[in-house]
JSON list of C-alpha atoms and ligand atoms in Angstrom, two decimals:
[
{"chain": "A", "resi": 1, "resn": "UNK", "atom": "CA", "xyz": [-7.50, -10.19, 41.16]},
{"chain": "A", "resi": 2, "resn": "UNK", "atom": "CA", "xyz": [-5.10, -7.29, 40.99]},
{"chain": "A", "resi": 3, "resn": "UNK", "atom": "CA", "xyz": [-2.10, -8.30, 43.09]},
{"chain": "A", "resi": 4, "resn": "UNK", "atom": "CA", "xyz": [0.61, -5.71, 43.26]},
{"chain": "A", "resi": 5, "resn": "UNK", "atom": "CA", "xyz": [4.25, -6.55, 43.68]},
{"chain": "A", "resi": 6, "resn": "UNK", "atom": "CA", "xyz": [6.84, -4.70, 45.69]},
{"chain": "A", "resi": 7, "resn": "UNK", "atom": "CA", "xyz": [9.51, -2.41, 44.24]},
{"chain": "A", "resi": 8, "resn": "UNK", "atom": "CA", "xyz": [12.51, -4.67, 43.62]},
{"chain": "A", "resi": 9, "resn": "UNK", "atom": "CA", "xyz": [14.35, -3.46, 40.52]},
{"chain": "A", "resi": 10, "resn": "UNK", "atom": "CA", "xyz": [15.55, -0.30, 38.80]},
{"chain": "A", "resi": 11, "resn": "UNK", "atom": "CA", "xyz": [12.92, -0.96, 36.12]},
{"chain": "A", "resi": 12, "resn": "UNK", "atom": "CA", "xyz": [10.25, -0.78, 38.84]},
{"chain": "A", "resi": 13, "resn": "UNK", "atom": "CA", "xyz": [11.59, 2.58, 39.99]},
{"chain": "A", "resi": 14, "resn": "UNK", "atom": "CA", "xyz": [11.69, 3.82, 36.42]},
{"chain": "A", "resi": 15, "resn": "UNK", "atom": "CA", "xyz": [8.04, 2.84, 36.01]},
{"chain": "A", "resi": 16, "resn": "UNK", "atom": "CA", "xyz": [7.13, 4.62, 39.25]},
{"chain": "A", "resi": 17, "resn": "UNK", "atom": "CA", "xyz": [8.93, 7.83, 38.29]},
{"chain": "A", "resi": 18, "resn": "UNK", "atom": "CA", "xyz": [7.52, 7.97, 34.75]},
{"chain": "A", "resi": 19, "resn": "UNK", "atom": "CA", "xyz": [3.96, 7.61, 36.09]},
{"chain": "A", "resi": 20, "resn": "UNK", "atom": "CA", "xyz": [4.65, 10.11, 38.88]},
{"chain": "A", "resi": 21, "resn": "UNK", "atom": "CA", "xyz": [5.77, 12.80, 36.45]},
{"chain": "A", "resi": 22, "resn": "UNK", "atom": "CA", "xyz": [2.78, 12.21, 34.21]},
{"chain": "A", "resi": 23, "resn": "UNK", "atom": "CA", "xyz": [0.62, 13.20, 37.18]},
{"chain": "A", "resi": 24, "resn": "UNK", "atom": "CA", "xyz": [2.94, 15.98, 38.32]},
{"chain": "A", "resi": 25, "resn": "UNK", "atom": "CA", "xyz": [2.86, 17.67, 34.91]},
{"chain": "A", "resi": 26, "resn": "UNK", "atom": "CA", "xyz": [-0.96, 17.75, 34.96]},
{"chain": "A", "resi": 27, "resn": "UNK", "atom": "CA", "xyz": [-1.26, 18.92, 38.56]},
{"chain": "A", "resi": 28, "resn": "UNK", "atom": "CA", "xyz": [-3.00, 22.24, 39.20]},
{"chain": "A", "resi": 29, "resn": "UNK", "atom": "CA", "xyz": [-0.69, 23.23, 42.03]},
{"chain": "A", "resi": 30, "resn": "UNK", "atom": "CA", "xyz": [2.81, 22.17, 41.00]},
{"chain": "A", "resi": 31, "resn": "UNK", "atom": "CA", "xyz": [2.46, 21.24, 37.31]},
{"chain": "A", "resi": 32, "resn": "UNK", "atom": "CA", "xyz": [3.55, 24.70, 36.11]},
{"chain": "A", "resi": 33, "resn": "UNK", "atom": "CA", "xyz": [6.94, 24.34, 37.82]},
{"chain": "A", "resi": 34, "resn": "UNK", "atom": "CA", "xyz": [7.78, 21.35, 35.67]},
{"chain": "A", "resi": 35, "resn": "UNK", "atom": "CA", "xyz": [6.15, 22.49, 32.44]},
{"chain": "A", "resi": 36, "resn": "UNK", "atom": "CA", "xyz": [6.66, 26.27, 32.39]},
{"chain": "A", "resi": 37, "resn": "UNK", "atom": "CA", "xyz": [8.90, 27.63, 35.12]},
{"chain": "A", "resi": 38, "resn": "UNK", "atom": "CA", "xyz": [11.90, 25.39, 34.53]},
{"chain": "A", "resi": 39, "resn": "UNK", "atom": "CA", "xyz": [13.12, 23.90, 31.29]},
{"chain": "A", "resi": 40, "resn": "UNK", "atom": "CA", "xyz": [13.70, 20.28, 32.14]},
{"chain": "A", "resi": 41, "resn": "UNK", "atom": "CA", "xyz": [15.63, 17.92, 29.94]},
{"chain": "A", "resi": 42, "resn": "UNK", "atom": "CA", "xyz": [13.55, 14.85, 30.78]},
{"chain": "A", "resi": 43, "resn": "UNK", "atom": "CA", "xyz": [15.96, 12.40, 29.15]},
{"chain": "A", "resi": 44, "resn": "UNK", "atom": "CA", "xyz": [18.58, 13.62, 31.57]},
{"chain": "A", "resi": 45, "resn": "UNK", "atom": "CA", "xyz": [16.33, 14.22, 34.54]},
{"chain": "A", "resi": 46, "resn": "UNK", "atom": "CA", "xyz": [14.46, 10.88, 34.73]},
{"chain": "A", "resi": 47, "resn": "UNK", "atom": "CA", "xyz": [17.60, 8.68, 35.04]},
{"chain": "A", "resi": 48, "resn": "UNK", "atom": "CA", "xyz": [18.91, 11.00, 37.78]},
{"chain": "A", "resi": 49, "resn": "UNK", "atom": "CA", "xyz": [15.73, 10.69, 39.81]},
{"chain": "A", "resi": 50, "resn": "UNK", "atom": "CA", "xyz": [15.78, 6.94, 39.26]},
{"chain": "A", "resi": 51, "resn": "UNK", "atom": "CA", "xyz": [19.41, 6.92, 40.51]},
{"chain": "A", "resi": 52, "resn": "UNK", "atom": "CA", "xyz": [18.31, 8.85, 43.58]},
{"chain": "A", "resi": 53, "resn": "UNK", "atom": "CA", "xyz": [15.60, 6.33, 44.45]},
{"chain": "A", "resi": 54, "resn": "UNK", "atom": "CA", "xyz": [17.73, 3.32, 43.57]},
{"chain": "A", "resi": 55, "resn": "UNK", "atom": "CA", "xyz": [20.28, 4.60, 46.09]},
{"chain": "A", "resi": 56, "resn": "UNK", "atom": "CA", "xyz": [17.65, 4.85, 48.80]},
{"chain": "A", "resi": 57, "resn": "UNK", "atom": "CA", "xyz": [15.41, 1.89, 48.08]},
{"chain": "A", "resi": 58, "resn": "UNK", "atom": "CA", "xyz": [17.72, -0.75, 46.64]},
{"chain": "A", "resi": 59, "resn": "UNK", "atom": "CA", "xyz": [20.77, 0.25, 48.65]},
{"chain": "A", "resi": 60, "resn": "UNK", "atom": "CA", "xyz": [22.81, 0.75, 45.51]},
{"chain": "A", "resi": 61, "resn": "UNK", "atom": "CA", "xyz": [24.73, 4.06, 45.71]},
{"chain": "A", "resi": 62, "resn": "UNK", "atom": "CA", "xyz": [24.45, 5.26, 42.11]},
{"chain": "A", "resi": 63, "resn": "UNK", "atom": "CA", "xyz": [23.26, 8.79, 42.93]},
{"chain": "A", "resi": 64, "resn": "UNK", "atom": "CA", "xyz": [26.27, 11.03, 43.54]},
{"chain": "A", "resi": 65, "resn": "UNK", "atom": "CA", "xyz": [24.78, 14.51, 43.45]},
{"chain": "A", "resi": 66, "resn": "UNK", "atom": "CA", "xyz": [23.25, 16.75, 46.07]},
{"chain": "A", "resi": 67, "resn": "UNK", "atom": "CA", "xyz": [19.49, 16.87, 45.60]},
{"chain": "A", "resi": 68, "resn": "UNK", "atom": "CA", "xyz": [19.05, 19.53, 48.28]},
{"chain": "A", "resi": 69, "resn": "UNK", "atom": "CA", "xyz": [21.35, 21.90, 46.41]},
{"chain": "A", "resi": 70, "resn": "UNK", "atom": "CA", "xyz": [19.27, 21.60, 43.23]},
{"chain": "A", "resi": 71, "resn": "UNK", "atom": "CA", "xyz": [16.18, 22.66, 45.19]},
{"chain": "A", "resi": 72, "resn": "UNK", "atom": "CA", "xyz": [17.98, 25.60, 46.83]},
{"chain": "A", "resi": 73, "resn": "UNK", "atom": "CA", "xyz": [18.66, 26.89, 43.32]},
{"chain": "A", "resi": 74, "resn": "UNK", "atom": "CA", "xyz": [15.07, 26.27, 42.30]},
{"chain": "A", "resi": 75, "resn": "UNK", "atom": "CA", "xyz": [13.82, 27.94, 45.49]},
{"chain": "A", "resi": 76, "resn": "UNK", "atom": "CA", "xyz": [15.58, 31.17, 44.48]},
{"chain": "A", "resi": 77, "resn": "UNK", "atom": "CA", "xyz": [13.44, 31.25, 41.37]},
{"chain": "A", "resi": 78, "resn": "UNK", "atom": "CA", "xyz": [10.15, 29.91, 42.71]},
{"chain": "A", "resi": 79, "resn": "UNK", "atom": "CA", "xyz": [9.66, 29.72, 46.43]},
{"chain": "A", "resi": 80, "resn": "UNK", "atom": "CA", "xyz": [8.97, 26.07, 47.22]},
{"chain": "A", "resi": 81, "resn": "UNK", "atom": "CA", "xyz": [6.22, 26.54, 49.74]},
{"chain": "A", "resi": 82, "resn": "UNK", "atom": "CA", "xyz": [4.39, 24.14, 52.01]},
{"chain": "A", "resi": 83, "resn": "UNK", "atom": "CA", "xyz": [1.48, 23.76, 49.63]},
{"chain": "A", "resi": 84, "resn": "UNK", "atom": "CA", "xyz": [3.83, 22.59, 46.86]},
{"chain": "A", "resi": 85, "resn": "UNK", "atom": "CA", "xyz": [5.41, 19.95, 49.07]},
{"chain": "A", "resi": 86, "resn": "UNK", "atom": "CA", "xyz": [1.98, 18.65, 50.09]},
{"chain": "A", "resi": 87, "resn": "UNK", "atom": "CA", "xyz": [0.95, 18.35, 46.43]},
{"chain": "A", "resi": 88, "resn": "UNK", "atom": "CA", "xyz": [4.26, 16.66, 45.50]},
{"chain": "A", "resi": 89, "resn": "UNK", "atom": "CA", "xyz": [3.95, 14.17, 48.35]},
{"chain": "A", "resi": 90, "resn": "UNK", "atom": "CA", "xyz": [0.32, 13.35, 47.65]},
{"chain": "A", "resi": 91, "resn": "UNK", "atom": "CA", "xyz": [1.12, 12.51, 44.03]},
{"chain": "A", "resi": 92, "resn": "UNK", "atom": "CA", "xyz": [4.23, 10.53, 44.94]},
{"chain": "A", "resi": 93, "resn": "UNK", "atom": "CA", "xyz": [2.44, 8.38, 47.53]},
{"chain": "A", "resi": 94, "resn": "UNK", "atom": "CA", "xyz": [-0.60, 7.91, 45.26]},
{"chain": "A", "resi": 95, "resn": "UNK", "atom": "CA", "xyz": [1.68, 6.67, 42.45]},
{"chain": "A", "resi": 96, "resn": "UNK", "atom": "CA", "xyz": [3.46, 4.24, 44.77]},
{"chain": "A", "resi": 97, "resn": "UNK", "atom": "CA", "xyz": [0.10, 2.91, 46.00]},
{"chain": "A", "resi": 98, "resn": "UNK", "atom": "CA", "xyz": [-1.31, 2.61, 42.51]},
{"chain": "A", "resi": 99, "resn": "UNK", "atom": "CA", "xyz": [1.58, 0.47, 41.26]},
{"chain": "A", "resi": 100, "resn": "UNK", "atom": "CA", "xyz": [3.21, -1.30, 44.19]},
{"chain": "A", "resi": 101, "resn": "UNK", "atom": "CA", "xyz": [2.66, -2.86, 47.56]},
{"chain": "A", "resi": 102, "resn": "UNK", "atom": "CA", "xyz": [5.13, -4.16, 50.13]},
{"chain": "A", "resi": 103, "resn": "UNK", "atom": "CA", "xyz": [8.01, -3.26, 52.39]},
{"chain": "A", "resi": 104, "resn": "UNK", "atom": "CA", "xyz": [10.03, -1.26, 49.87]},
{"chain": "A", "resi": 105, "resn": "UNK", "atom": "CA", "xyz": [6.92, 0.51, 48.61]},
{"chain": "A", "resi": 106, "resn": "UNK", "atom": "CA", "xyz": [6.20, 1.53, 52.19]},
{"chain": "A", "resi": 107, "resn": "UNK", "atom": "CA", "xyz": [9.82, 2.65, 52.61]},
{"chain": "A", "resi": 108, "resn": "UNK", "atom": "CA", "xyz": [9.53, 4.80, 49.47]},
{"chain": "A", "resi": 109, "resn": "UNK", "atom": "CA", "xyz": [6.61, 6.67, 51.02]},
{"chain": "A", "resi": 110, "resn": "UNK", "atom": "CA", "xyz": [8.25, 7.04, 54.42]},
{"chain": "A", "resi": 111, "resn": "UNK", "atom": "CA", "xyz": [11.48, 8.35, 52.92]},
{"chain": "A", "resi": 112, "resn": "UNK", "atom": "CA", "xyz": [9.66, 10.71, 50.57]},
{"chain": "A", "resi": 113, "resn": "UNK", "atom": "CA", "xyz": [7.77, 12.14, 53.56]},
{"chain": "A", "resi": 114, "resn": "UNK", "atom": "CA", "xyz": [10.87, 12.65, 55.66]},
{"chain": "A", "resi": 115, "resn": "UNK", "atom": "CA", "xyz": [12.96, 14.15, 52.84]},
{"chain": "A", "resi": 116, "resn": "UNK", "atom": "CA", "xyz": [10.09, 16.45, 51.84]},
{"chain": "A", "resi": 117, "resn": "UNK", "atom": "CA", "xyz": [9.73, 17.60, 55.46]},
{"chain": "A", "resi": 118, "resn": "UNK", "atom": "CA", "xyz": [13.44, 18.42, 55.73]},
{"chain": "A", "resi": 119, "resn": "UNK", "atom": "CA", "xyz": [13.41, 20.09, 52.33]},
{"chain": "A", "resi": 120, "resn": "UNK", "atom": "CA", "xyz": [10.34, 22.16, 53.16]},
{"chain": "A", "resi": 121, "resn": "UNK", "atom": "CA", "xyz": [11.93, 23.28, 56.42]},
{"chain": "A", "resi": 122, "resn": "UNK", "atom": "CA", "xyz": [15.19, 24.25, 54.72]},
{"chain": "A", "resi": 123, "resn": "UNK", "atom": "CA", "xyz": [13.49, 26.10, 51.86]},
{"chain": "A", "resi": 124, "resn": "UNK", "atom": "CA", "xyz": [11.39, 28.10, 54.32]},
{"chain": "A", "resi": 125, "resn": "UNK", "atom": "CA", "xyz": [14.27, 28.99, 56.63]},
{"chain": "A", "resi": 126, "resn": "UNK", "atom": "CA", "xyz": [15.20, 32.64, 57.14]},
{"chain": "A", "resi": 127, "resn": "UNK", "atom": "CA", "xyz": [18.73, 31.61, 56.31]},
{"chain": "A", "resi": 128, "resn": "UNK", "atom": "CA", "xyz": [18.45, 29.77, 53.04]},
{"chain": "A", "resi": 129, "resn": "UNK", "atom": "CA", "xyz": [22.08, 28.79, 52.76]},
{"chain": "A", "resi": 130, "resn": "UNK", "atom": "CA", "xyz": [23.32, 25.52, 51.37]},
{"chain": "A", "resi": 131, "resn": "UNK", "atom": "CA", "xyz": [24.64, 24.57, 54.76]},
{"chain": "A", "resi": 132, "resn": "UNK", "atom": "CA", "xyz": [21.46, 25.42, 56.62]},
{"chain": "Q", "resi": 1, "resn": "HEM", "atom": "C1", "xyz": [7.78, 21.24, 46.23]},
{"chain": "Q", "resi": 1, "resn": "HEM", "atom": "C2", "xyz": [8.21, 20.02, 45.90]},
{"chain": "Q", "resi": 1, "resn": "HEM", "atom": "C3", "xyz": [9.22, 19.81, 44.78]},
{"chain": "Q", "resi": 1, "resn": "HEM", "atom": "C4", "xyz": [9.36, 20.45, 43.59]},
{"chain": "Q", "resi": 1, "resn": "HEM", "atom": "C5", "xyz": [8.48, 21.57, 43.02]},
{"chain": "Q", "resi": 1, "resn": "HEM", "atom": "C6", "xyz": [10.50, 19.87, 42.93]},
{"chain": "Q", "resi": 1, "resn": "HEM", "atom": "C7", "xyz": [10.97, 20.27, 41.69]},
{"chain": "Q", "resi": 1, "resn": "HEM", "atom": "C8", "xyz": [12.10, 19.78, 41.08]},
{"chain": "Q", "resi": 1, "resn": "HEM", "atom": "C9", "xyz": [12.60, 20.23, 39.80]},
{"chain": "Q", "resi": 1, "resn": "HEM", "atom": "C10", "xyz": [11.94, 21.31, 38.93]},
{"chain": "Q", "resi": 1, "resn": "HEM", "atom": "C11", "xyz": [13.73, 19.55, 39.57]},
{"chain": "Q", "resi": 1, "resn": "HEM", "atom": "C12", "xyz": [14.60, 19.64, 38.32]},
{"chain": "Q", "resi": 1, "resn": "HEM", "atom": "C13", "xyz": [15.65, 20.67, 38.43]},
{"chain": "Q", "resi": 1, "resn": "HEM", "atom": "C14", "xyz": [16.40, 20.73, 37.13]},
{"chain": "Q", "resi": 1, "resn": "HEM", "atom": "O1", "xyz": [16.65, 19.70, 36.50]},
{"chain": "Q", "resi": 1, "resn": "HEM", "atom": "O2", "xyz": [16.74, 21.84, 36.76]},
{"chain": "Q", "resi": 1, "resn": "HEM", "atom": "C15", "xyz": [13.94, 18.65, 40.68]},
{"chain": "Q", "resi": 1, "resn": "HEM", "atom": "C16", "xyz": [14.99, 17.77, 40.78]},
{"chain": "Q", "resi": 1, "resn": "HEM", "atom": "C17", "xyz": [15.05, 16.77, 41.71]},
{"chain": "Q", "resi": 1, "resn": "HEM", "atom": "N1", "xyz": [14.17, 16.54, 42.74]},
{"chain": "Q", "resi": 1, "resn": "HEM", "atom": "FE1", "xyz": [12.64, 17.72, 43.24]},
{"chain": "Q", "resi": 1, "resn": "HEM", "atom": "N2", "xyz": [11.04, 18.89, 43.72]},
{"chain": "Q", "resi": 1, "resn": "HEM", "atom": "C18", "xyz": [10.29, 18.80, 44.85]},
{"chain": "Q", "resi": 1, "resn": "HEM", "atom": "C19", "xyz": [10.47, 17.93, 45.89]},
{"chain": "Q", "resi": 1, "resn": "HEM", "atom": "C20", "xyz": [11.35, 16.89, 45.89]},
{"chain": "Q", "resi": 1, "resn": "HEM", "atom": "C21", "xyz": [11.47, 15.89, 46.94]},
{"chain": "Q", "resi": 1, "resn": "HEM", "atom": "C22", "xyz": [10.63, 15.87, 48.22]},
{"chain": "Q", "resi": 1, "resn": "HEM", "atom": "C23", "xyz": [12.45, 15.03, 46.54]},
{"chain": "Q", "resi": 1, "resn": "HEM", "atom": "C24", "xyz": [12.98, 13.80, 47.24]},
{"chain": "Q", "resi": 1, "resn": "HEM", "atom": "C25", "xyz": [12.27, 13.06, 48.07]},
{"chain": "Q", "resi": 1, "resn": "HEM", "atom": "C26", "xyz": [12.95, 15.48, 45.27]},
{"chain": "Q", "resi": 1, "resn": "HEM", "atom": "C27", "xyz": [13.96, 14.90, 44.54]},
{"chain": "Q", "resi": 1, "resn": "HEM", "atom": "C28", "xyz": [14.57, 15.43, 43.44]},
{"chain": "Q", "resi": 1, "resn": "HEM", "atom": "C29", "xyz": [15.79, 14.91, 42.85]},
{"chain": "Q", "resi": 1, "resn": "HEM", "atom": "C30", "xyz": [16.57, 13.68, 43.29]},
{"chain": "Q", "resi": 1, "resn": "HEM", "atom": "C31", "xyz": [16.10, 15.75, 41.76]},
{"chain": "Q", "resi": 1, "resn": "HEM", "atom": "C32", "xyz": [17.29, 15.63, 40.82]},
{"chain": "Q", "resi": 1, "resn": "HEM", "atom": "C33", "xyz": [18.41, 16.44, 41.38]},
{"chain": "Q", "resi": 1, "resn": "HEM", "atom": "C34", "xyz": [19.63, 16.34, 40.50]},
{"chain": "Q", "resi": 1, "resn": "HEM", "atom": "O3", "xyz": [19.68, 17.00, 39.44]},
{"chain": "Q", "resi": 1, "resn": "HEM", "atom": "O4", "xyz": [20.54, 15.61, 40.91]},
{"chain": "Q", "resi": 1, "resn": "HEM", "atom": "N3", "xyz": [12.26, 16.61, 44.90]},
{"chain": "Q", "resi": 1, "resn": "HEM", "atom": "N4", "xyz": [12.94, 18.81, 41.59]}
]
């Protein structure tokens, strides 16, 4: 029987993020952003994303940057529209469900949904300022 465990360590988050980006890069809707539109240094980027989720899910404040700001910059180059957020969220939740099960796994999905909703709203705003 395939029993899944919950997310409990940084290694778990790392596993989640690596699998997530494998799907993201192949996605018809948002893949191009990560493979063509932006040059991403993955060795730098993956640990940062893992820091971000470790801060949220394991209550260990290792992420010190401002994720919203990074997306404001990105949004100037490629408008991050509703359709992109839906695709991002679908892949994120599918990856969580594929690998994990439990309270923290559920929290990961809930937080991803709420952050994506706020981000989508801010990126769409008529006043796309960093304070907005
Ligand atoms: C339309 C959906 C999204 C797209 C296309 C997208 C794309 C990207 C890209 C291309 C980067 C890398 C920027 C760079 O290194 O130059 C990035 C960074 C990041 N993204 Fe997203 N993103 C999306 C949604 C989200 C959401 C919903 C979250 C959080 C729940 C998130 C969290 C992050 C974090 C933590 C970083 C690292 C920021 C840093 O450098 O500190 N992203 N994103």
